[in-house]
mmCIF file with all atom_site columns, C-alpha atoms in Angstrom:
data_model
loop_
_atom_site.group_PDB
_atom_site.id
_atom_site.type_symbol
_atom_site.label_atom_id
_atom_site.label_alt_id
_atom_site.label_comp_id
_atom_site.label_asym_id
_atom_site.label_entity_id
_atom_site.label_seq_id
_atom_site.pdbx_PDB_ins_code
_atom_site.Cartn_x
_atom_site.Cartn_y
_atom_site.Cartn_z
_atom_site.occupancy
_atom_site.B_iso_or_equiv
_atom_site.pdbx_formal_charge
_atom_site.auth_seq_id
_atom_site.auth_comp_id
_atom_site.auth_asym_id
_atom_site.auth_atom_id
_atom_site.pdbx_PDB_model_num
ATOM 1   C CA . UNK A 1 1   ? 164.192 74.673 101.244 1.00 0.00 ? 1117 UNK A CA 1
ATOM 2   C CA . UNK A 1 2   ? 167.738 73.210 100.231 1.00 0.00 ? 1118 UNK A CA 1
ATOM 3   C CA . UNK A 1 3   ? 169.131 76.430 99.151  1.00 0.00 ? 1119 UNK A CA 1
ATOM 4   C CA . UNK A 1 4   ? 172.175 76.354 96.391  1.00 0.00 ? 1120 UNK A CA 1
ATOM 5   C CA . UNK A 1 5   ? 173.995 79.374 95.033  1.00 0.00 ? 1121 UNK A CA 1
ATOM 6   C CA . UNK A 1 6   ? 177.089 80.494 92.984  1.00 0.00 ? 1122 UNK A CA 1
ATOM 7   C CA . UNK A 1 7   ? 179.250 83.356 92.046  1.00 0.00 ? 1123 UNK A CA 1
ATOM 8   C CA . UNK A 1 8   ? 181.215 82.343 88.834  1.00 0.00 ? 1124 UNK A CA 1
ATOM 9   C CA . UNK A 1 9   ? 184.559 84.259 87.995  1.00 0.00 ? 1125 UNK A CA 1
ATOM 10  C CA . UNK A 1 10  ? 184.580 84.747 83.980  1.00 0.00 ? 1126 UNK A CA 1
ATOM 11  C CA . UNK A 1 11  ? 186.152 87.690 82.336  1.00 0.00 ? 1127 UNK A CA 1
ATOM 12  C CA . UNK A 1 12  ? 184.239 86.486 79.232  1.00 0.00 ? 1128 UNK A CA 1
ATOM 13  C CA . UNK A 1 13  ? 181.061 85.426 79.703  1.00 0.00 ? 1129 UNK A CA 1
ATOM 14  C CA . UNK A 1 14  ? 179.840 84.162 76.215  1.00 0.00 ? 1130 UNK A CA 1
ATOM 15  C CA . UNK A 1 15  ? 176.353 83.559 75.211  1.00 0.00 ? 1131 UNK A CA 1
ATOM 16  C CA . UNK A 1 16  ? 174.755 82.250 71.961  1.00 0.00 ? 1132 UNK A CA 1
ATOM 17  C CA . UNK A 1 17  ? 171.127 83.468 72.339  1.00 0.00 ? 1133 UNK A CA 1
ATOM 18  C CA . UNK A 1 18  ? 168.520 80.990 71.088  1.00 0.00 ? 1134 UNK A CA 1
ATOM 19  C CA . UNK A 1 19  ? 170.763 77.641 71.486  1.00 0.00 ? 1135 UNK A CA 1
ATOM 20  C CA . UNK A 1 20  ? 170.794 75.343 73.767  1.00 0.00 ? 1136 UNK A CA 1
ATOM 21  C CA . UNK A 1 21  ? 172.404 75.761 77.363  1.00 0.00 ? 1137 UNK A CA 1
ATOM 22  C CA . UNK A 1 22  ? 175.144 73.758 76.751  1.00 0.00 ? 1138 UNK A CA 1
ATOM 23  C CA . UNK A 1 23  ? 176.873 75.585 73.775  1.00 0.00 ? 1139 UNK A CA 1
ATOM 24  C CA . UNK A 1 24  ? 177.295 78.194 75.498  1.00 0.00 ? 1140 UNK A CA 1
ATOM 25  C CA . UNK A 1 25  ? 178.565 79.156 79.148  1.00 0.00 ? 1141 UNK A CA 1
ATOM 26  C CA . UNK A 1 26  ? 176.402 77.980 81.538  1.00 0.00 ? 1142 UNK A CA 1
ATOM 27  C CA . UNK A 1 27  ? 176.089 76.346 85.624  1.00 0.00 ? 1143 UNK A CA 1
ATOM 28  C CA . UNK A 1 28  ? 175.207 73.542 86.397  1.00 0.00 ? 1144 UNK A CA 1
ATOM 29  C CA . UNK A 1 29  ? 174.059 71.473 89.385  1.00 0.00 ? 1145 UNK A CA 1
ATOM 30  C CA . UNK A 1 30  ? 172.671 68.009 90.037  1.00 0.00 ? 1146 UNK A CA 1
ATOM 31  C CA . UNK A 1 31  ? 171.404 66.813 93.630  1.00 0.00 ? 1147 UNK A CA 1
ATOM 32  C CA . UNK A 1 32  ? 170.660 63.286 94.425  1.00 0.00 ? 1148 UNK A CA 1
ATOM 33  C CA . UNK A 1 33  ? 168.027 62.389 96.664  1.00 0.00 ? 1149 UNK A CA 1
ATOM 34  C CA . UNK A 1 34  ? 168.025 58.965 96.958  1.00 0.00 ? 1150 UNK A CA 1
ATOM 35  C CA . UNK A 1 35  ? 168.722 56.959 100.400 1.00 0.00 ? 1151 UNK A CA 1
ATOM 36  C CA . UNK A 1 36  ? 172.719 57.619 101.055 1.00 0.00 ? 1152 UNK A CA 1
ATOM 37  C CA . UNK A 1 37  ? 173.284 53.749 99.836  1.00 0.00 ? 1153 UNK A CA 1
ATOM 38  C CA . UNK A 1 38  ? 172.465 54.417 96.484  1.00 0.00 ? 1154 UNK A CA 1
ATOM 39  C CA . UNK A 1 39  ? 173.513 58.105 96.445  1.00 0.00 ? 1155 UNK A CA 1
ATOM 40  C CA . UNK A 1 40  ? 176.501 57.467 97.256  1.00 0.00 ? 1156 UNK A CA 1
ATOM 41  C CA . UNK A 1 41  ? 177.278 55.222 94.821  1.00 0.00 ? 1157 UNK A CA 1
ATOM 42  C CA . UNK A 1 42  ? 175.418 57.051 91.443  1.00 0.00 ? 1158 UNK A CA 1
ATOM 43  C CA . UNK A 1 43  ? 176.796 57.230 88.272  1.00 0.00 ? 1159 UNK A CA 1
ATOM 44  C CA . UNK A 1 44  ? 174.706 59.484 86.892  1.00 0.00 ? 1160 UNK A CA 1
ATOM 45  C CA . UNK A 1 45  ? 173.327 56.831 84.525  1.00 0.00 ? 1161 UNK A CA 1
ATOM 46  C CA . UNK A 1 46  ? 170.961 57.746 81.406  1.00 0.00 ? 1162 UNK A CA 1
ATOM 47  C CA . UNK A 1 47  ? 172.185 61.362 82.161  1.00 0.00 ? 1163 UNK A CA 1
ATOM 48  C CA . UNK A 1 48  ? 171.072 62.081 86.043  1.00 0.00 ? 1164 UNK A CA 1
ATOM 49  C CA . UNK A 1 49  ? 167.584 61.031 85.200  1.00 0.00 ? 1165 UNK A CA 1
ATOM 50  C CA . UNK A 1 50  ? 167.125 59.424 88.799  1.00 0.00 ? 1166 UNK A CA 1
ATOM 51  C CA . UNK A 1 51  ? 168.691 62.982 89.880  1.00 0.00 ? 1167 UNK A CA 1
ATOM 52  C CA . UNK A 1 52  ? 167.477 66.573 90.059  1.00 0.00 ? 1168 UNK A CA 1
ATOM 53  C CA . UNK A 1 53  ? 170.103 68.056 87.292  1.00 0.00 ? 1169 UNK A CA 1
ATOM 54  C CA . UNK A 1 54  ? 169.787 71.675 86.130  1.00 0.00 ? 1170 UNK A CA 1
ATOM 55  C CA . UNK A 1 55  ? 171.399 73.593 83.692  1.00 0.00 ? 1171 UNK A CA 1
ATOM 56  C CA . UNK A 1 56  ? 171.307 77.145 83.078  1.00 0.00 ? 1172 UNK A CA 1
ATOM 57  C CA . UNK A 1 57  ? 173.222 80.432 81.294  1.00 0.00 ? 1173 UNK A CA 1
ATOM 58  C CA . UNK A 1 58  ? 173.669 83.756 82.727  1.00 0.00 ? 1174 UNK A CA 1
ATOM 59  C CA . UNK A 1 59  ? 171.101 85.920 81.617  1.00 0.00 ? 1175 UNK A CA 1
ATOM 60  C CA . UNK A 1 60  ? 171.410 90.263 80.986  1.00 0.00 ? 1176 UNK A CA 1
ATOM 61  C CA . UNK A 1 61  ? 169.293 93.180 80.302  1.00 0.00 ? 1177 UNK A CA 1
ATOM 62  C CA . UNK A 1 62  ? 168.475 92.172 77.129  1.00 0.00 ? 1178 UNK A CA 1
ATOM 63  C CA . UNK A 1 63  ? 169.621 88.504 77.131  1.00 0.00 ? 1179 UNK A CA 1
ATOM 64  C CA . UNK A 1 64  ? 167.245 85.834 78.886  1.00 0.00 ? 1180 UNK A CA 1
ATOM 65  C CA . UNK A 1 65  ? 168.879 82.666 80.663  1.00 0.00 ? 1181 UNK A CA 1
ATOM 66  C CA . UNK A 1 66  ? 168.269 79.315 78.949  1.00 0.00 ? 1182 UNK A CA 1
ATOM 67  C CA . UNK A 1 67  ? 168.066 76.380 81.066  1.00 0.00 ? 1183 UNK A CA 1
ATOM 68  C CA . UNK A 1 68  ? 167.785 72.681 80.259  1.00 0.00 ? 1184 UNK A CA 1
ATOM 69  C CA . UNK A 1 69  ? 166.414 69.652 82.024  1.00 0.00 ? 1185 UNK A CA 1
ATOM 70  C CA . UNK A 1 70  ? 163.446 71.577 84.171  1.00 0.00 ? 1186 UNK A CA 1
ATOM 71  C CA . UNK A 1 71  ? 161.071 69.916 81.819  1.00 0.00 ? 1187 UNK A CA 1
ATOM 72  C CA . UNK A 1 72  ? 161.445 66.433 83.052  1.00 0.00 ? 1188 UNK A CA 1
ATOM 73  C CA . UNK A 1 73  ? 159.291 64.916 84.913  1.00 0.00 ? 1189 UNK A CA 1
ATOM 74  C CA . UNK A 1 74  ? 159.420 65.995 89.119  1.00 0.00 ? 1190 UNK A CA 1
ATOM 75  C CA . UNK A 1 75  ? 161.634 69.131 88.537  1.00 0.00 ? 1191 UNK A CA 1
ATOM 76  C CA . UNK A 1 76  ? 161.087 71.166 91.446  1.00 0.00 ? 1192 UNK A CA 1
ATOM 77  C CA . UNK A 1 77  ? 162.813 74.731 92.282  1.00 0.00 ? 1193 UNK A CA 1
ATOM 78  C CA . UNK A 1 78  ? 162.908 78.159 91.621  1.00 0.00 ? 1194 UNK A CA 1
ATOM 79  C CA . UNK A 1 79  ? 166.460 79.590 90.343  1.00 0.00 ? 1195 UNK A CA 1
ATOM 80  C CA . UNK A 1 80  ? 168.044 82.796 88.760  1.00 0.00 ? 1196 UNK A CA 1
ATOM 81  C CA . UNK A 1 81  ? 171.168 83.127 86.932  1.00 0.00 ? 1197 UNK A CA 1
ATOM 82  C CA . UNK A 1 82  ? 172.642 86.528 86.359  1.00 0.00 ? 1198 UNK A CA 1
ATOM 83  C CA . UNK A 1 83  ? 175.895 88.650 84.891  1.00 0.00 ? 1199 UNK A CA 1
ATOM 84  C CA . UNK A 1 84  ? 177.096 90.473 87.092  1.00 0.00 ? 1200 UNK A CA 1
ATOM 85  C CA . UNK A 1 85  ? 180.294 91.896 87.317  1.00 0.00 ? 1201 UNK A CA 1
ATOM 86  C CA . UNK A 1 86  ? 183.121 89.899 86.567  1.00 0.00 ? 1202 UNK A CA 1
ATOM 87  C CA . UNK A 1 87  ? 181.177 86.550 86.176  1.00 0.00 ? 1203 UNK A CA 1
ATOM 88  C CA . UNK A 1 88  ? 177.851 85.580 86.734  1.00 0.00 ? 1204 UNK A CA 1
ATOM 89  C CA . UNK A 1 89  ? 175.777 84.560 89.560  1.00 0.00 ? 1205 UNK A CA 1
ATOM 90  C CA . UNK A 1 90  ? 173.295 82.024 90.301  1.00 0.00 ? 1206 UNK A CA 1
ATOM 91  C CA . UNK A 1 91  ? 170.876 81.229 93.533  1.00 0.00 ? 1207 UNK A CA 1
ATOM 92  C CA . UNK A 1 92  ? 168.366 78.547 93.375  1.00 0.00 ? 1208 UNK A CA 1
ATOM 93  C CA . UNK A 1 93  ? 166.021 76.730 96.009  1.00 0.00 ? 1209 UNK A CA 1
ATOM 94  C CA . UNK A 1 94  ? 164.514 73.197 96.272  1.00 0.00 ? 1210 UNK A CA 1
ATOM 95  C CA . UNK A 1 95  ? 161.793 72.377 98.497  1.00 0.00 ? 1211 UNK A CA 1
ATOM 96  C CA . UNK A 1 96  ? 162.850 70.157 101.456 1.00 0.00 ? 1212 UNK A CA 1
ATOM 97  C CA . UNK A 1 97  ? 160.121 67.858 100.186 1.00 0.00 ? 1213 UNK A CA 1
ATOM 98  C CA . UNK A 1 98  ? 161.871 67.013 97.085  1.00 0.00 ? 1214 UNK A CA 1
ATOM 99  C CA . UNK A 1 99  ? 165.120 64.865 100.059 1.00 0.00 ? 1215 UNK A CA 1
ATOM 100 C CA . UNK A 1 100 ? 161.749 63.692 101.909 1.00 0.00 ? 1216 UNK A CA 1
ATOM 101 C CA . UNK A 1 101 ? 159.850 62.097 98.869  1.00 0.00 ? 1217 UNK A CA 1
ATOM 102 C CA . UNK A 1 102 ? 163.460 60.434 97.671  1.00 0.00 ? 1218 UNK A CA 1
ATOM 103 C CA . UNK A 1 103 ? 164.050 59.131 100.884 1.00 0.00 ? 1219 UNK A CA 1
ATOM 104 C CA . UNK A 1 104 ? 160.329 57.784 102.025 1.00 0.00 ? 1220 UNK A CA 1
ATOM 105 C CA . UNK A 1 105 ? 160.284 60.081 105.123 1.00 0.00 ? 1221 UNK A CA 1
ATOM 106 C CA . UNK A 1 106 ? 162.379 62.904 107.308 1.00 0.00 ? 1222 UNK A CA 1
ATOM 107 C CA . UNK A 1 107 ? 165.214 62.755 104.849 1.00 0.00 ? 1223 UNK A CA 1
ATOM 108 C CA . UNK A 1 108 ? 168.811 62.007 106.420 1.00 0.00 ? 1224 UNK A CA 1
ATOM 109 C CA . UNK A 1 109 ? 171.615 63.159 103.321 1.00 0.00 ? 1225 UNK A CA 1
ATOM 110 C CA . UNK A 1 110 ? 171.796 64.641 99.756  1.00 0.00 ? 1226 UNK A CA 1
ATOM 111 C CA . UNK A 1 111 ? 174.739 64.479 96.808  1.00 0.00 ? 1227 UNK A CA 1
ATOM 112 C CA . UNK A 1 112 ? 175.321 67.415 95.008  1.00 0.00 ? 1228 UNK A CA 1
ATOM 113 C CA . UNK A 1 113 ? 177.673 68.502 92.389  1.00 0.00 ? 1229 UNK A CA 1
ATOM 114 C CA . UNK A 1 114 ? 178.154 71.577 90.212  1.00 0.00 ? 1230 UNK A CA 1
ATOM 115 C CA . UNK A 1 115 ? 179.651 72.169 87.304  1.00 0.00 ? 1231 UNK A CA 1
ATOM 116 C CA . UNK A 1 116 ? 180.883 74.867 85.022  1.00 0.00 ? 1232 UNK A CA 1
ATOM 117 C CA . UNK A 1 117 ? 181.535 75.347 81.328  1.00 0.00 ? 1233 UNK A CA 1
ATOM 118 C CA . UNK A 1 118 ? 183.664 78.074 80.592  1.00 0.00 ? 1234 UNK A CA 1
ATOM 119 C CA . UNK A 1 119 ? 183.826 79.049 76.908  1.00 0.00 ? 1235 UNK A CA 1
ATOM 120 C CA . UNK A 1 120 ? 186.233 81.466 75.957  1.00 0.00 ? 1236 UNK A CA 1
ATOM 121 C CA . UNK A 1 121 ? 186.763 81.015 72.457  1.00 0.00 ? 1237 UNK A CA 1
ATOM 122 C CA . UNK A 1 122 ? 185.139 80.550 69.070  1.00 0.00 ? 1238 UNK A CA 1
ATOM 123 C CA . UNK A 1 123 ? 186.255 76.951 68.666  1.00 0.00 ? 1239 UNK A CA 1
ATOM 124 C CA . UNK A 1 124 ? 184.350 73.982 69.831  1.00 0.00 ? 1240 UNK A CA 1
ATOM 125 C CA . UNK A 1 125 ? 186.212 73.092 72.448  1.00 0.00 ? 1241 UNK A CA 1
ATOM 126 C CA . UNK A 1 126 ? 183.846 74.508 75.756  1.00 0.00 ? 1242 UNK A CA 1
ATOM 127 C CA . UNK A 1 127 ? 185.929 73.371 78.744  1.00 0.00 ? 1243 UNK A CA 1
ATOM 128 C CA . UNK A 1 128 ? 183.842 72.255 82.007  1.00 0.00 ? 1244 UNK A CA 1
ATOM 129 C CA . UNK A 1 129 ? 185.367 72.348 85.607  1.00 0.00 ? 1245 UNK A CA 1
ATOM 130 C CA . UNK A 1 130 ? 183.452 70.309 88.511  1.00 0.00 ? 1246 UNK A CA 1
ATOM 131 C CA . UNK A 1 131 ? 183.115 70.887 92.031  1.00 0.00 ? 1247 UNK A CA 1
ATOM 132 C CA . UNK A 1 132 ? 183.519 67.446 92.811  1.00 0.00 ? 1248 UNK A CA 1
ATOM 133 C CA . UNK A 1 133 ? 184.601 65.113 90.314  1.00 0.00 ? 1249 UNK A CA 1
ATOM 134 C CA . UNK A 1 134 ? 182.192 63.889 87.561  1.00 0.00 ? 1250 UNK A CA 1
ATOM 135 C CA . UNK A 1 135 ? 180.039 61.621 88.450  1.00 0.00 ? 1251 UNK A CA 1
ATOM 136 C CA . UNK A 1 136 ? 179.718 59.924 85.147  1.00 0.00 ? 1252 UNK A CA 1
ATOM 137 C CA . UNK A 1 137 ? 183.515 59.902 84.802  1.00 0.00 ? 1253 UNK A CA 1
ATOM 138 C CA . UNK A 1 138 ? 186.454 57.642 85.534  1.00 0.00 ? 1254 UNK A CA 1
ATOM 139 C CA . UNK A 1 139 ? 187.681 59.961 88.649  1.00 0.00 ? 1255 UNK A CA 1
ATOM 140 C CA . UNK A 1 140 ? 184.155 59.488 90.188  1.00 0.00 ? 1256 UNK A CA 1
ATOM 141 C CA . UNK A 1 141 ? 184.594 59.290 93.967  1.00 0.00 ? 1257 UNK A CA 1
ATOM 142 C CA . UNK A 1 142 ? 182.298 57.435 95.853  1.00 0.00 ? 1258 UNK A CA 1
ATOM 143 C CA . UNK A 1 143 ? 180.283 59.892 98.227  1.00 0.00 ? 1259 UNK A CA 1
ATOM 144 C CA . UNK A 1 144 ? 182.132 62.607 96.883  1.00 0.00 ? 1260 UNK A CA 1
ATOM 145 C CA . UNK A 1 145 ? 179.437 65.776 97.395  1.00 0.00 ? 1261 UNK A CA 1
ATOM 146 C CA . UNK A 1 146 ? 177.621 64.032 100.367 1.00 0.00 ? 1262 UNK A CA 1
ATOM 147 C CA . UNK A 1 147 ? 175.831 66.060 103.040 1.00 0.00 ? 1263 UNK A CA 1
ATOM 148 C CA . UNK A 1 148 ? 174.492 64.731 105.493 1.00 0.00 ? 1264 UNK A CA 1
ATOM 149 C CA . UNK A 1 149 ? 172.113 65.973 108.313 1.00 0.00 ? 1265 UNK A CA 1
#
């Protein structure tokens, strides 16, 4: 298993229940698979759909998490997002097989970003921070969030 997690620090995590993930605060990840060539280089065209891209808010006693994008087609994993004190927390796994099947064979690399919308007021303005920098943006680095094995 590729194993991903995160501890978010939010003094105000806000949730809308019964919206979607992304009006709301929320983690996200996406993980390329594809050969390092083309990995490398991804834009994160037609919204990551040649990537494994996950979505999800913190869920609470009484509050489930929603999650977006694990009903397209492939989506492997098994996650869980939680509040916990001062933030929330996530920890996820993907099966090793998702790199191999990418990559034709004993995979060699993986891209992966994460990203974070914090939303701390009641305007519409949700601001998002990104481990590395967007890949569907203008400061898109090439490689940036490579590993390699």
């Amino acid at each position: 298993y590729i194993y991903l997690a995160a501890q978010v620090l939010d003094d105000d995590v806000r949730l809308a229940p019964g919206t979607v993930a992304w009006q709301q605060d929320f983690l996200g990840f996406v993980l390329n698979g594809e050969m390092s060539s083309r990995s490398a280089m991804n834009r994160g065209d037609e919204w990551y759909l040649e990537s494994l891209a996950f979505n999800i808010t913190p869920g609470g006693p009484h509050v489930p998490s929603t999650t977006y994008y694990e009903d397209r087609p492939g989506f492997v994993g098994e996650y869980r997002c939680q509040i916990v004190a001062g933030g929330y927390a996530f920890e996820g796994r993907i099966p090793i097989s998702y790199l191999n099947e990418k990559q034709g064979g004993n995979w060699e690399s993986a891209r992966l970003n994460f990203m974070v919308q914090d939303w701390d007021t009641d305007e519409e303005d949700k601001p998002r921070y990104f481990w590395q920098p967007d890949w569907r943006g203008n400061e898109n680095q090439v490689g940036s969030g490579m590993f390699w094995r």
